[in-house]
PDB file of C-alpha atoms and ligand atoms in Angstrom:
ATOM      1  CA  UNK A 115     -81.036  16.258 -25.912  1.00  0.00           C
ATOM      2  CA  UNK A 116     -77.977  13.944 -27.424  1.00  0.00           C
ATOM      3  CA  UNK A 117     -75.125  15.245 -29.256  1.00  0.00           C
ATOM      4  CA  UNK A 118     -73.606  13.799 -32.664  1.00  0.00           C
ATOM      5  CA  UNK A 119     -74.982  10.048 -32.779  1.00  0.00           C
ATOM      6  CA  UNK A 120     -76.886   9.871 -30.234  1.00  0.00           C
ATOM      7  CA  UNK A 121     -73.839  10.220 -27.742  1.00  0.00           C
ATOM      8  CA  UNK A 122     -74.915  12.515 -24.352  1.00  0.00           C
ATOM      9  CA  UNK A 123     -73.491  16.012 -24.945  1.00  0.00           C
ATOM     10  CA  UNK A 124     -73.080  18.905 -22.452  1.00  0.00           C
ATOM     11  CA  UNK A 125     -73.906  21.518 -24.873  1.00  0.00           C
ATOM     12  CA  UNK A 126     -77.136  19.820 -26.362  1.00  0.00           C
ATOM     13  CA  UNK A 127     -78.565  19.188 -23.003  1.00  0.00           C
ATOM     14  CA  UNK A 128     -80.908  20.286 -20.567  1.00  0.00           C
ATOM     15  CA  UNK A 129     -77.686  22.698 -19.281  1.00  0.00           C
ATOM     16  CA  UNK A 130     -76.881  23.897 -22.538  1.00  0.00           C
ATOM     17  CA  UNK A 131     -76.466  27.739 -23.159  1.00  0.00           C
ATOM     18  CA  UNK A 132     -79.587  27.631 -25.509  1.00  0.00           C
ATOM     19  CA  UNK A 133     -81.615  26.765 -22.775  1.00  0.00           C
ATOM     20  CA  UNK A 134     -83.977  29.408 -20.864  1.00  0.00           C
ATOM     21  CA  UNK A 135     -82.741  29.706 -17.565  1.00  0.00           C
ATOM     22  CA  UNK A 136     -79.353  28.346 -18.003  1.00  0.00           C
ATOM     23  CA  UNK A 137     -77.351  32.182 -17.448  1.00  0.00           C
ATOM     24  CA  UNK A 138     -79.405  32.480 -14.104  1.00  0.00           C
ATOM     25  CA  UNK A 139     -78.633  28.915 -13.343  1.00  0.00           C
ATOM     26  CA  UNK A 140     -74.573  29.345 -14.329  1.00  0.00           C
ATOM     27  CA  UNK A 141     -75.044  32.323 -11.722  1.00  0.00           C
ATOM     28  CA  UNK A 142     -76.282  30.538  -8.963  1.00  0.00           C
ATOM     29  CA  UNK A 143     -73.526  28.534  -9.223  1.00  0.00           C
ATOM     30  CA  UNK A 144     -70.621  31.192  -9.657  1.00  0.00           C
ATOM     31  CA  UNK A 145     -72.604  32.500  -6.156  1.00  0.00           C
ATOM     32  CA  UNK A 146     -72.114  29.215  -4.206  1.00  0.00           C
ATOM     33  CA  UNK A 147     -68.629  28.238  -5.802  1.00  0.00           C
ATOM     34  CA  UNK A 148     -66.728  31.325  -6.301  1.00  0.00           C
ATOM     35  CA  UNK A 149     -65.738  32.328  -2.963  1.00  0.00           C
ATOM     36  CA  UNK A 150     -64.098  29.021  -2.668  1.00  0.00           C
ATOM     37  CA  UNK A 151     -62.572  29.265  -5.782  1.00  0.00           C
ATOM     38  CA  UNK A 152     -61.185  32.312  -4.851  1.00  0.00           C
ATOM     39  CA  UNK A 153     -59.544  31.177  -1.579  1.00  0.00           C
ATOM     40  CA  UNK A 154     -57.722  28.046  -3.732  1.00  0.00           C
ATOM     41  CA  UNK A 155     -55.992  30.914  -6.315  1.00  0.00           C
ATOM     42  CA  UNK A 156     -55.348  33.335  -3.335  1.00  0.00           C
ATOM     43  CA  UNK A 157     -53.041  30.602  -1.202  1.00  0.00           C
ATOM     44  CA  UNK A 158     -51.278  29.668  -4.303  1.00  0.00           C
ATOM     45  CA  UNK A 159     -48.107  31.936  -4.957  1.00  0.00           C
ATOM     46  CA  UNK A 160     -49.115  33.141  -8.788  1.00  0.00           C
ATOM     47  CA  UNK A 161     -46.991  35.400 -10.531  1.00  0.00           C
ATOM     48  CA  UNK A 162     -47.942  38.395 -11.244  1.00  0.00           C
ATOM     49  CA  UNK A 163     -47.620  38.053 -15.183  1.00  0.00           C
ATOM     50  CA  UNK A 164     -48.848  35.038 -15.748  1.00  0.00           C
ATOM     51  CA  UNK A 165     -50.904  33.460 -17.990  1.00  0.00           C
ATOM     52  CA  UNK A 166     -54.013  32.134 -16.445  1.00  0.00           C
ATOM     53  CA  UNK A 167     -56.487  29.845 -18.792  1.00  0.00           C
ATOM     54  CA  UNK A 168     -60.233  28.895 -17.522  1.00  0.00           C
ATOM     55  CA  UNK A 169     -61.695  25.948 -19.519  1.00  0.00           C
ATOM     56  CA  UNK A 170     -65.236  26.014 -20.357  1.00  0.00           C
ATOM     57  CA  UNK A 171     -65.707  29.166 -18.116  1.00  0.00           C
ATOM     58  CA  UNK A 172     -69.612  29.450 -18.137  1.00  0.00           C
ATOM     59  CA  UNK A 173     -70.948  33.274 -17.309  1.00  0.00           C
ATOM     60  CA  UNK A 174     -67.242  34.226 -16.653  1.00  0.00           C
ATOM     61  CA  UNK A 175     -67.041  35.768 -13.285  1.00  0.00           C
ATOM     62  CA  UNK A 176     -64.372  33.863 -11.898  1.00  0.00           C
ATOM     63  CA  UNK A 177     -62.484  34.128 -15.230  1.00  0.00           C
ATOM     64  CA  UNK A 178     -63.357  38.520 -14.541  1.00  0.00           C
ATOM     65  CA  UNK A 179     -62.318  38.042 -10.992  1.00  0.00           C
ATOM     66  CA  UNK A 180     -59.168  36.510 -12.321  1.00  0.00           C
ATOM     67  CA  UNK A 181     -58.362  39.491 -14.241  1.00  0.00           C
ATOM     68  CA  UNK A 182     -58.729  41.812 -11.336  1.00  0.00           C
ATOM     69  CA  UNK A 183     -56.743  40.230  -9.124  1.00  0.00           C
ATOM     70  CA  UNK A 184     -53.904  39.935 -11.318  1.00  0.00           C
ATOM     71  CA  UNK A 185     -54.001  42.853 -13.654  1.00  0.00           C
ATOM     72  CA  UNK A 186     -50.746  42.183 -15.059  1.00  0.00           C
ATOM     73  CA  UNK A 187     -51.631  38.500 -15.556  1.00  0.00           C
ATOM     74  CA  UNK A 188     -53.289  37.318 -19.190  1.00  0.00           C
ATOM     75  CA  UNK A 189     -56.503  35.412 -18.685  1.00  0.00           C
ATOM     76  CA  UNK A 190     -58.048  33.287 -21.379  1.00  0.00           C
ATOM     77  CA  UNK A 191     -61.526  32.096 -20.875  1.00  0.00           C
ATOM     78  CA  UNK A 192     -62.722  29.550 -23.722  1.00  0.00           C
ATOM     79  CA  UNK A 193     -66.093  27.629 -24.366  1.00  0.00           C
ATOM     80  CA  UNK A 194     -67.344  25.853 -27.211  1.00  0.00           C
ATOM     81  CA  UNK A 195     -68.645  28.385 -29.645  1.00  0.00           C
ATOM     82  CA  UNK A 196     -72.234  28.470 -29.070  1.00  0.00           C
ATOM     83  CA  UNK A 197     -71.120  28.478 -25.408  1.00  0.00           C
ATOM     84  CA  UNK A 198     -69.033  32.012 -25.389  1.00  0.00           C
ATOM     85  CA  UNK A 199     -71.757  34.121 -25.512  1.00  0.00           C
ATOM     86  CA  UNK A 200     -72.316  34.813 -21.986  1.00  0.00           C
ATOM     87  CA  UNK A 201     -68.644  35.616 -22.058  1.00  0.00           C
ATOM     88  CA  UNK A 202     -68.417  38.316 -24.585  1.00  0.00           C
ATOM     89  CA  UNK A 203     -69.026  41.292 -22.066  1.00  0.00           C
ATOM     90  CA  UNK A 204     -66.787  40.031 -19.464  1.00  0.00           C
ATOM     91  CA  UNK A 205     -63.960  43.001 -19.308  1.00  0.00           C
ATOM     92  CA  UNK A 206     -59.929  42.306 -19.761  1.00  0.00           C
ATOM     93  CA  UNK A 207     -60.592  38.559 -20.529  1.00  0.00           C
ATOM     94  CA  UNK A 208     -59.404  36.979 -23.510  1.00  0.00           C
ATOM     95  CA  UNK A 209     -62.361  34.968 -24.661  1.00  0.00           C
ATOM     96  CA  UNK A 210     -61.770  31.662 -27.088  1.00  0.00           C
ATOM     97  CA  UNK A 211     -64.099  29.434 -29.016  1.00  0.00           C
ATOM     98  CA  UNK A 212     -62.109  26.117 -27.977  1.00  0.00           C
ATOM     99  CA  UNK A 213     -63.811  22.771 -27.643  1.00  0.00           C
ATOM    100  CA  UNK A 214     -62.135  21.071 -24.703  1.00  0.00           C
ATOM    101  CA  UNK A 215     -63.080  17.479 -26.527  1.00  0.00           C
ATOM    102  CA  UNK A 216     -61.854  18.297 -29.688  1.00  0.00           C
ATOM    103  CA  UNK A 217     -59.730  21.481 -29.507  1.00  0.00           C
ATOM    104  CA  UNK A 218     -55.918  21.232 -28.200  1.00  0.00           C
ATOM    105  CA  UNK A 219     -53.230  24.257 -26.993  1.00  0.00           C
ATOM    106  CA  UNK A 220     -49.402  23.926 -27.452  1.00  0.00           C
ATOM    107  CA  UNK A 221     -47.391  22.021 -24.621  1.00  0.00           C
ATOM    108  CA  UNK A 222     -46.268  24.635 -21.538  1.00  0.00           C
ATOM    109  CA  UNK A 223     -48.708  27.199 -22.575  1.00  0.00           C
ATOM    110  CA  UNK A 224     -50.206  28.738 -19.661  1.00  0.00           C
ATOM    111  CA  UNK A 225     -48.470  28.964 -16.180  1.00  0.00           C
ATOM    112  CA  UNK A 226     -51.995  28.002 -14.492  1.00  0.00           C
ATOM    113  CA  UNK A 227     -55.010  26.076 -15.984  1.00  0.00           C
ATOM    114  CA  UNK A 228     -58.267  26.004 -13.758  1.00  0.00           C
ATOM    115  CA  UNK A 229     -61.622  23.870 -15.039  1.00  0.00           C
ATOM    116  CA  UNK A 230     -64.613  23.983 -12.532  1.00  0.00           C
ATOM    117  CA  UNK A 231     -67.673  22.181 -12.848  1.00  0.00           C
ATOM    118  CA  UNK A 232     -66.292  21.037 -16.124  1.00  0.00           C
ATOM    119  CA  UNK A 233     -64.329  17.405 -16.591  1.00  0.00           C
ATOM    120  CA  UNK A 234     -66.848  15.653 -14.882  1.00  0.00           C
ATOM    121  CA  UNK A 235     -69.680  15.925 -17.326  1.00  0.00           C
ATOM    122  CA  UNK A 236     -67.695  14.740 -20.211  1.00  0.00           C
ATOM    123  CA  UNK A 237     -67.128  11.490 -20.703  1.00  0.00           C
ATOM    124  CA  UNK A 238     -63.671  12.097 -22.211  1.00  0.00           C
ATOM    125  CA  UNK A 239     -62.792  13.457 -18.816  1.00  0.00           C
ATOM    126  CA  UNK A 240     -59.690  11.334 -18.227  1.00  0.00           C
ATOM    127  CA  UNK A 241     -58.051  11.806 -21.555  1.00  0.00           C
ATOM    128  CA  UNK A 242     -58.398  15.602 -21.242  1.00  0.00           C
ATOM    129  CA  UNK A 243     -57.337  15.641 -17.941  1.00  0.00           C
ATOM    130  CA  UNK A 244     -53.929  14.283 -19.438  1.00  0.00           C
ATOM    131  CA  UNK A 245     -53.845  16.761 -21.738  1.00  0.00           C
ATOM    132  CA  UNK A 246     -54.379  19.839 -19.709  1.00  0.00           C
ATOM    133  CA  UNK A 247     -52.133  18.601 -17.624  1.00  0.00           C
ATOM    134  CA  UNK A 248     -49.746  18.884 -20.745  1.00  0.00           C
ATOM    135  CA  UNK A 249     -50.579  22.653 -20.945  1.00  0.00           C
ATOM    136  CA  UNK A 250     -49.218  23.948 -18.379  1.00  0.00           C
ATOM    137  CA  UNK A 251     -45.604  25.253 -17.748  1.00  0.00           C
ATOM    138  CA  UNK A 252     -42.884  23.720 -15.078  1.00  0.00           C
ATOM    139  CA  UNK A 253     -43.891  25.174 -12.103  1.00  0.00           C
ATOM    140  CA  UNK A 254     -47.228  25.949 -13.204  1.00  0.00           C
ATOM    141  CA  UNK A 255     -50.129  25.054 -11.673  1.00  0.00           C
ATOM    142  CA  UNK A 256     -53.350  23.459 -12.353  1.00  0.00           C
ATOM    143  CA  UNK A 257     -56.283  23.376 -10.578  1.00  0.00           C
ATOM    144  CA  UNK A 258     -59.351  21.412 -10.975  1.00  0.00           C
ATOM    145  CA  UNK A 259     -62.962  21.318  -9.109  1.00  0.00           C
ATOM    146  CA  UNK A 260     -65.927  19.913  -8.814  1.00  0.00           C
ATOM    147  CA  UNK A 261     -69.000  19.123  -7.268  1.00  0.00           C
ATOM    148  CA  UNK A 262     -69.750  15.472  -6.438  1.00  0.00           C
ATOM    149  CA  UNK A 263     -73.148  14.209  -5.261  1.00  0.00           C
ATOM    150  CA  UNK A 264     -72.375  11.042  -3.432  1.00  0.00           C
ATOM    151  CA  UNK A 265     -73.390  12.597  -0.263  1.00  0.00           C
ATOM    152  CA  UNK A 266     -77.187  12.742  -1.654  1.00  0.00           C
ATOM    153  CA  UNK A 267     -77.326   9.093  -1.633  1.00  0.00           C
ATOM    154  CA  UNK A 268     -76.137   8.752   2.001  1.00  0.00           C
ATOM    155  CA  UNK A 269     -79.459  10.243   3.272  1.00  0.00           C
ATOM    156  CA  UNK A 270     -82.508   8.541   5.190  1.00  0.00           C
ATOM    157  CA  UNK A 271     -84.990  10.578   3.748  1.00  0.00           C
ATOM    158  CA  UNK A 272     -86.282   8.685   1.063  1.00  0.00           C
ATOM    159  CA  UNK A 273     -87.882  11.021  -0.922  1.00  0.00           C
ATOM    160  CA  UNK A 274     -84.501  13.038  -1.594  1.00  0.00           C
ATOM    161  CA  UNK A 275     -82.586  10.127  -2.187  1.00  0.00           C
ATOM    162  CA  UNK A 276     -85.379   9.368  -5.194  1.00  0.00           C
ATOM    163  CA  UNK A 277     -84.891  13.026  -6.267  1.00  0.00           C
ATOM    164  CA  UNK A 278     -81.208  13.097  -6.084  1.00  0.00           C
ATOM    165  CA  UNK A 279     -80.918   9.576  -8.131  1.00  0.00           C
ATOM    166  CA  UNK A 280     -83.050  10.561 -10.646  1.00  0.00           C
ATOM    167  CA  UNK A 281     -80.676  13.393 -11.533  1.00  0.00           C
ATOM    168  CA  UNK A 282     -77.520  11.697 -11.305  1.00  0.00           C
ATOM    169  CA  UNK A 283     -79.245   9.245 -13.597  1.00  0.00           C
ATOM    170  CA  UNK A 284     -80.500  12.082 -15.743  1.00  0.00           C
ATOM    171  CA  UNK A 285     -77.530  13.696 -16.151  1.00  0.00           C
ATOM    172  CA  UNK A 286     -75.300  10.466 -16.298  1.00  0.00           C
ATOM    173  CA  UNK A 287     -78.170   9.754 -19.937  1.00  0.00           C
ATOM    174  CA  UNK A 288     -78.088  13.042 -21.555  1.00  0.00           C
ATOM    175  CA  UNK A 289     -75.029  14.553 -20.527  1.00  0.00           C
ATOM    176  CA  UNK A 290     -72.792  11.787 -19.991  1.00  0.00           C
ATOM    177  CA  UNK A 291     -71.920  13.147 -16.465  1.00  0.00           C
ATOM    178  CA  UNK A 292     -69.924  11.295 -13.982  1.00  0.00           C
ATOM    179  CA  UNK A 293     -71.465  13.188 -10.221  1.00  0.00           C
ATOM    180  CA  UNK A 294     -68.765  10.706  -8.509  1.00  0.00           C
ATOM    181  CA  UNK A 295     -65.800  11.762 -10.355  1.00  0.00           C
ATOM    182  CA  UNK A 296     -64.577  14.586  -7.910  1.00  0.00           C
ATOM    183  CA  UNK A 297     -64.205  12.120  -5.506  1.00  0.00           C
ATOM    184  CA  UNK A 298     -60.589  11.163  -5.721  1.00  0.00           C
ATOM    185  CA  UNK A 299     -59.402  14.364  -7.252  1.00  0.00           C
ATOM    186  CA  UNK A 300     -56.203  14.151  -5.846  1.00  0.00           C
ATOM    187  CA  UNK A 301     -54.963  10.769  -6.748  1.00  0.00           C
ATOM    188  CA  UNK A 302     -55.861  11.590 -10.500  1.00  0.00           C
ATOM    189  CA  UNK A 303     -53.647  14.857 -10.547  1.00  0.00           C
ATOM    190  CA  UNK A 304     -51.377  12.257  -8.441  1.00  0.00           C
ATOM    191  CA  UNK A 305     -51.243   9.749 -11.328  1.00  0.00           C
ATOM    192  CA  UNK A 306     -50.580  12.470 -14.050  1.00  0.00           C
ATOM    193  CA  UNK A 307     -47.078  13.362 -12.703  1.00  0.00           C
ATOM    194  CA  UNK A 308     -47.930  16.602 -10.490  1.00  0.00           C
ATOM    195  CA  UNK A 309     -46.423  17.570  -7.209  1.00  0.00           C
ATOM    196  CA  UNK A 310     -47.091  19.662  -4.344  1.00  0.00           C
ATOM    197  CA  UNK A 311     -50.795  18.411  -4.179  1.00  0.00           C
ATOM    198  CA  UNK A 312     -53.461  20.199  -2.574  1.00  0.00           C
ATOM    199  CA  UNK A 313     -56.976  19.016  -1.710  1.00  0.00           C
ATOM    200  CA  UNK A 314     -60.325  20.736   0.160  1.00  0.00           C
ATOM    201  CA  UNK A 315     -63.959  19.575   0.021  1.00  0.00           C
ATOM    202  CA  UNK A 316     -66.587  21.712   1.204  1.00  0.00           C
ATOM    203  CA  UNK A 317     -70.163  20.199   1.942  1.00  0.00           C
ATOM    204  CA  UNK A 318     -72.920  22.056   0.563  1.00  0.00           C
ATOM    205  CA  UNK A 319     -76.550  21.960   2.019  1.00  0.00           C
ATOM    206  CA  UNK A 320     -80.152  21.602   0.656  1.00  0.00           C
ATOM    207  CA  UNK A 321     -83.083  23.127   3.012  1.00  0.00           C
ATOM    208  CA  UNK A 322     -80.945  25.869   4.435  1.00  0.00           C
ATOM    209  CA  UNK A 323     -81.307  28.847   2.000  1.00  0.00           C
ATOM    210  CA  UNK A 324     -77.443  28.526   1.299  1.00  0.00           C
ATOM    211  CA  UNK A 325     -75.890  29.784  -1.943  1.00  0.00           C
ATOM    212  CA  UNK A 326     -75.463  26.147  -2.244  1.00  0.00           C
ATOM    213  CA  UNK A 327     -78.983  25.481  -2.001  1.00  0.00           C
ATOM    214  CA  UNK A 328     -80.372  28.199  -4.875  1.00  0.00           C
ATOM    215  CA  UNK A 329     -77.715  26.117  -7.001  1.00  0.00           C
ATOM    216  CA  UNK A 330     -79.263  22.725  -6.638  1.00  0.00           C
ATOM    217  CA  UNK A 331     -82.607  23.872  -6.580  1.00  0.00           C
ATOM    218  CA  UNK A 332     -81.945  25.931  -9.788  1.00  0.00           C
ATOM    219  CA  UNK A 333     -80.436  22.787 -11.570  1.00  0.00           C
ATOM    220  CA  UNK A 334     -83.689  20.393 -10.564  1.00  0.00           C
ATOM    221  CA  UNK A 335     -85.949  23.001 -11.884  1.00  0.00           C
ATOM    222  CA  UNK A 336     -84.288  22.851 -15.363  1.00  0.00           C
ATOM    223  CA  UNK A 337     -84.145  19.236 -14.577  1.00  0.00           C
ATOM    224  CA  UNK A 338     -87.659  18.884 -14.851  1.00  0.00           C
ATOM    225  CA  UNK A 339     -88.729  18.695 -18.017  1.00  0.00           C
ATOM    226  CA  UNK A 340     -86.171  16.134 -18.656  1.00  0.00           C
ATOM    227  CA  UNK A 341     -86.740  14.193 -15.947  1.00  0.00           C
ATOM    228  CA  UNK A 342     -90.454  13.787 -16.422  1.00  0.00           C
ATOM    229  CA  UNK A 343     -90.031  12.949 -19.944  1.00  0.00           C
ATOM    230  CA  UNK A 344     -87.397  10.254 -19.283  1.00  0.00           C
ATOM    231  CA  UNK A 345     -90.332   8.969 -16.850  1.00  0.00           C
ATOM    232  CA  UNK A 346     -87.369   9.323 -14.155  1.00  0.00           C
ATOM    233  CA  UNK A 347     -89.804  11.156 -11.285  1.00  0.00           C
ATOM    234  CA  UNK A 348     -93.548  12.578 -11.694  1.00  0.00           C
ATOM    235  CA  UNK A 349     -94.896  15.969 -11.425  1.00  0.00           C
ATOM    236  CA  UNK A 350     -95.967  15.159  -7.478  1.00  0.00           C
ATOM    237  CA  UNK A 351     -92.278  13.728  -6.647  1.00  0.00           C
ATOM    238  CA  UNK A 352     -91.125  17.638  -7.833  1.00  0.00           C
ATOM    239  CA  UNK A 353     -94.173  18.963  -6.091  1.00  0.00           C
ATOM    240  CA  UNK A 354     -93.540  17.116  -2.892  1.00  0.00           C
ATOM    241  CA  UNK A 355     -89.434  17.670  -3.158  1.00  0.00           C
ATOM    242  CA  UNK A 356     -90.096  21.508  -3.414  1.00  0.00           C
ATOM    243  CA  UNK A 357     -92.583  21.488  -0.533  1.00  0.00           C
ATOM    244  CA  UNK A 358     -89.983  19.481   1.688  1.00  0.00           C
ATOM    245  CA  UNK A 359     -87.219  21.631   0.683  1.00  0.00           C
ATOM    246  CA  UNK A 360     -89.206  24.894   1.816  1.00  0.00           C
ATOM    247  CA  UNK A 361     -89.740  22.962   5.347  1.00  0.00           C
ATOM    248  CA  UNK A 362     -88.493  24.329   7.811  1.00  0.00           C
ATOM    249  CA  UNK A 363     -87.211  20.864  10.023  1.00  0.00           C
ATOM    250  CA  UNK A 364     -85.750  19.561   6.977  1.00  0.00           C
ATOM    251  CA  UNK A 365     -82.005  20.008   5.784  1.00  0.00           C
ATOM    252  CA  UNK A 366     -80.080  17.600   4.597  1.00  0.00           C
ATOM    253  CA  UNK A 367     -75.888  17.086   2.503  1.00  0.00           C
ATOM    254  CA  UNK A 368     -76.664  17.457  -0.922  1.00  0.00           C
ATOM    255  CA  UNK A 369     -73.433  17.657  -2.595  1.00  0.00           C
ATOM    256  CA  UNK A 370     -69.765  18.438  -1.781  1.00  0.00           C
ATOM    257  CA  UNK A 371     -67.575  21.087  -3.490  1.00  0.00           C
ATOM    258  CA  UNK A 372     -64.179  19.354  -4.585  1.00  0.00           C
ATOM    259  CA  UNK A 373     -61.408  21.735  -5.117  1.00  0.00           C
ATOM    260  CA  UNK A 374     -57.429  19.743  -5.708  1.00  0.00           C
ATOM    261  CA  UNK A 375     -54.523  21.485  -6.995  1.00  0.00           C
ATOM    262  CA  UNK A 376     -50.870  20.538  -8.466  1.00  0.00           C
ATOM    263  CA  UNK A 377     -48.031  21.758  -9.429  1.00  0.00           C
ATOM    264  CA  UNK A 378     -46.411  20.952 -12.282  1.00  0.00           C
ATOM    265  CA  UNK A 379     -42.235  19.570 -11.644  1.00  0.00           C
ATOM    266  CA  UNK A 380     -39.284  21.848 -12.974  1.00  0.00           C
ATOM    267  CA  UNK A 381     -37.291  19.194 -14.300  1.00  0.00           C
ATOM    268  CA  UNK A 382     -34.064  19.691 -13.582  1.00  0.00           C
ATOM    269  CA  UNK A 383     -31.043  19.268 -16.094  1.00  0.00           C
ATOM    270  CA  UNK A 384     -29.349  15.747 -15.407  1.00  0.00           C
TER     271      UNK A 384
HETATM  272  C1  SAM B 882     -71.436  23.695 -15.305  1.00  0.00           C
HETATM  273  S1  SAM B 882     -70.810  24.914 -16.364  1.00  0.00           S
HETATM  274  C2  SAM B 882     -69.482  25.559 -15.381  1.00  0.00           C
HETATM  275  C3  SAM B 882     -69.095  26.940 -15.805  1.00  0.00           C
HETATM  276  C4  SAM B 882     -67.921  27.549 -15.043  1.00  0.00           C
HETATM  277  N1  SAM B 882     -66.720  26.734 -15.144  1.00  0.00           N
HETATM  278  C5  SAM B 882     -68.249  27.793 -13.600  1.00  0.00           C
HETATM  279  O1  SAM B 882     -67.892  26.957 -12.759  1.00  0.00           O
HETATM  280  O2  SAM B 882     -68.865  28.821 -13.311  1.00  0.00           O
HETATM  281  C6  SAM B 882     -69.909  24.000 -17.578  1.00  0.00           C
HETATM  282  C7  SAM B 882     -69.313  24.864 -18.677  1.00  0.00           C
HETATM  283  O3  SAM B 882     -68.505  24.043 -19.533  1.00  0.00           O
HETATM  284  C8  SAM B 882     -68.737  24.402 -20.876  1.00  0.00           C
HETATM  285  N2  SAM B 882     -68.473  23.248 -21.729  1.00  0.00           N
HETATM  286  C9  SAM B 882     -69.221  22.137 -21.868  1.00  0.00           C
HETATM  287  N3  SAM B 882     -68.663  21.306 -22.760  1.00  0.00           N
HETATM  288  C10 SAM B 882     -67.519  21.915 -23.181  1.00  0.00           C
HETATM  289  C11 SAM B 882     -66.498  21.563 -24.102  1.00  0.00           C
HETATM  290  N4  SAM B 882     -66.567  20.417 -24.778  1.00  0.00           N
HETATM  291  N5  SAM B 882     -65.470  22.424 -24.302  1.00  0.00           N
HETATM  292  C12 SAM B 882     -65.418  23.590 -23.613  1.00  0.00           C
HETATM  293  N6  SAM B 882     -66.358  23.980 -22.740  1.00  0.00           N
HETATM  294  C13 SAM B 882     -67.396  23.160 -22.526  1.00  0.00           C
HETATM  295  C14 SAM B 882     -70.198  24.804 -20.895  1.00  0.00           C
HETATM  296  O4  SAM B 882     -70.471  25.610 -22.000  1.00  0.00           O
HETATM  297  C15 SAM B 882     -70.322  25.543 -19.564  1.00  0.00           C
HETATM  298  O5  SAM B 882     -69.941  26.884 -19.747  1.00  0.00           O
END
């Protein structure tokens, strides 16, 4: 479940492409997350020709969405290589093999970069976020989100608050996640020279039969192999989460949904 030496690795884990479920988990997620992906792009002014990039861009249907609503626009979609397979059949995408850890683009390259659900399980997040910054043009813009946990922790009900530790402890192990990362998106686009800052975070809900529900109970099901076998829960803690989930009293914040945006400054000549 490690990468290279033993380090936690995305693509080796329990979410990695390879896995059995992991194309009907990606869409769960695009089904909670796009629609508020699509309202960040659609208040930004984006030229019409523009080159749009979407690192590590999972099953690819905001990256195919992206194309549509800018059909003059070039959209790249990358993923590490054993990643881009779910992205092969998305139409009028560019697709690259492009490690985000590894892998570089030329300075000014793209006139918007976007990264969801992406920085904050690597644990090279703040160097790359300094170089995708990099990437994109003067007056560009880039746009990163992500989903934090914290509000998990912040509930009374103690058996979802063992639950949602386990898999922030889970993924922190084998992935090398950070679930608190999103937190103070802003500041970090802040602190990397951007202007014109944006910044929304959208709670999402466990209990209710919300798309943001079907996304977390998609990830703890795939979870739970790997959590059992880390010893982090037992088979009756998932028993007895998925029979309080199905409940009908019981709701509760599981995550929030942490869009910021920036623009990068056209320097002027002095
Ligand atoms: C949680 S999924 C999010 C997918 C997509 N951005 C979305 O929100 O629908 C994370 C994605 O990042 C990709 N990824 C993980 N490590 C990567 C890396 N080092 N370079 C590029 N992509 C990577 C994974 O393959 C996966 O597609």
């Amino acid at each position: 479940m490690t990468g290279p030496a033993g380090k936690p690795c995305y693509t080796q884990s329990y979410l990695g492409s390879q896995c059995v479920g992991e194309l009907a988990r990606l869409r769960t997620l695009e089904y909670a997350f796009d629609p508020l992906s699509k309202t960040v792009f659609e208040q930004l002014e984006i030229p019409a020709r523009s080159d749009i990039l979407d690192l590590g861009a999972g099953a690819g249907s905001l990256a195919g969405w992206l194309a549509r609503q800018y059909p003059d626009a070039k959209v790249t979609a990358t993923a590490t290589d054993i990643d881009i397979r779910f992205l092969i059949d998305v139409p009028d995408i560019q697709v690259i093999s492009h490690n985000i850890v590894t892998d570089d683009f030329p300075a000014a390259s793209f006139d918007v970069v976007h990264a969801r659900a992406l920085l904050s399980h690597l644990t090279e997040r703040e160097a790359i976020l300094t170089r995708i910054a990099s990437w994109v043009r003067p007056g560009g813009w880039l746009i990163i989100e992500d989903v934090s946990l914290q509000p998990s922790l912040s509930t009374t009900n103690p058996l979802f608050r063992k639950i949602a530790l386990a898999g922030i402890t889970l993924l922190e192990q084998s992935v090398g996640s950070d679930m608190f990362w999103a937190d103070i998106l802003p500041s970090r686009l802040r602190d990397r020279g951007l202007s014109n800052i944006g910044h929304r975070t959208v709670e999402g809900r466990i209990g209710d039969n919300s798309p943001a529900d079907t996304f977390w109970a998609a990830t703890t099901v795939q979870a739970g192999p790997a959590l059992l076998k880390l010893g982090l829960l037992t088979q009756n803690d998932l028993d007895a989460m998925a029979s309080l989930r199905a409940a009908p009293e019981f709701t509760d914040t599981a995550l929030t949904f942490v869009s910021s945006w920036g623009q990068v400054p056209i320097r002027r000549k002095a």
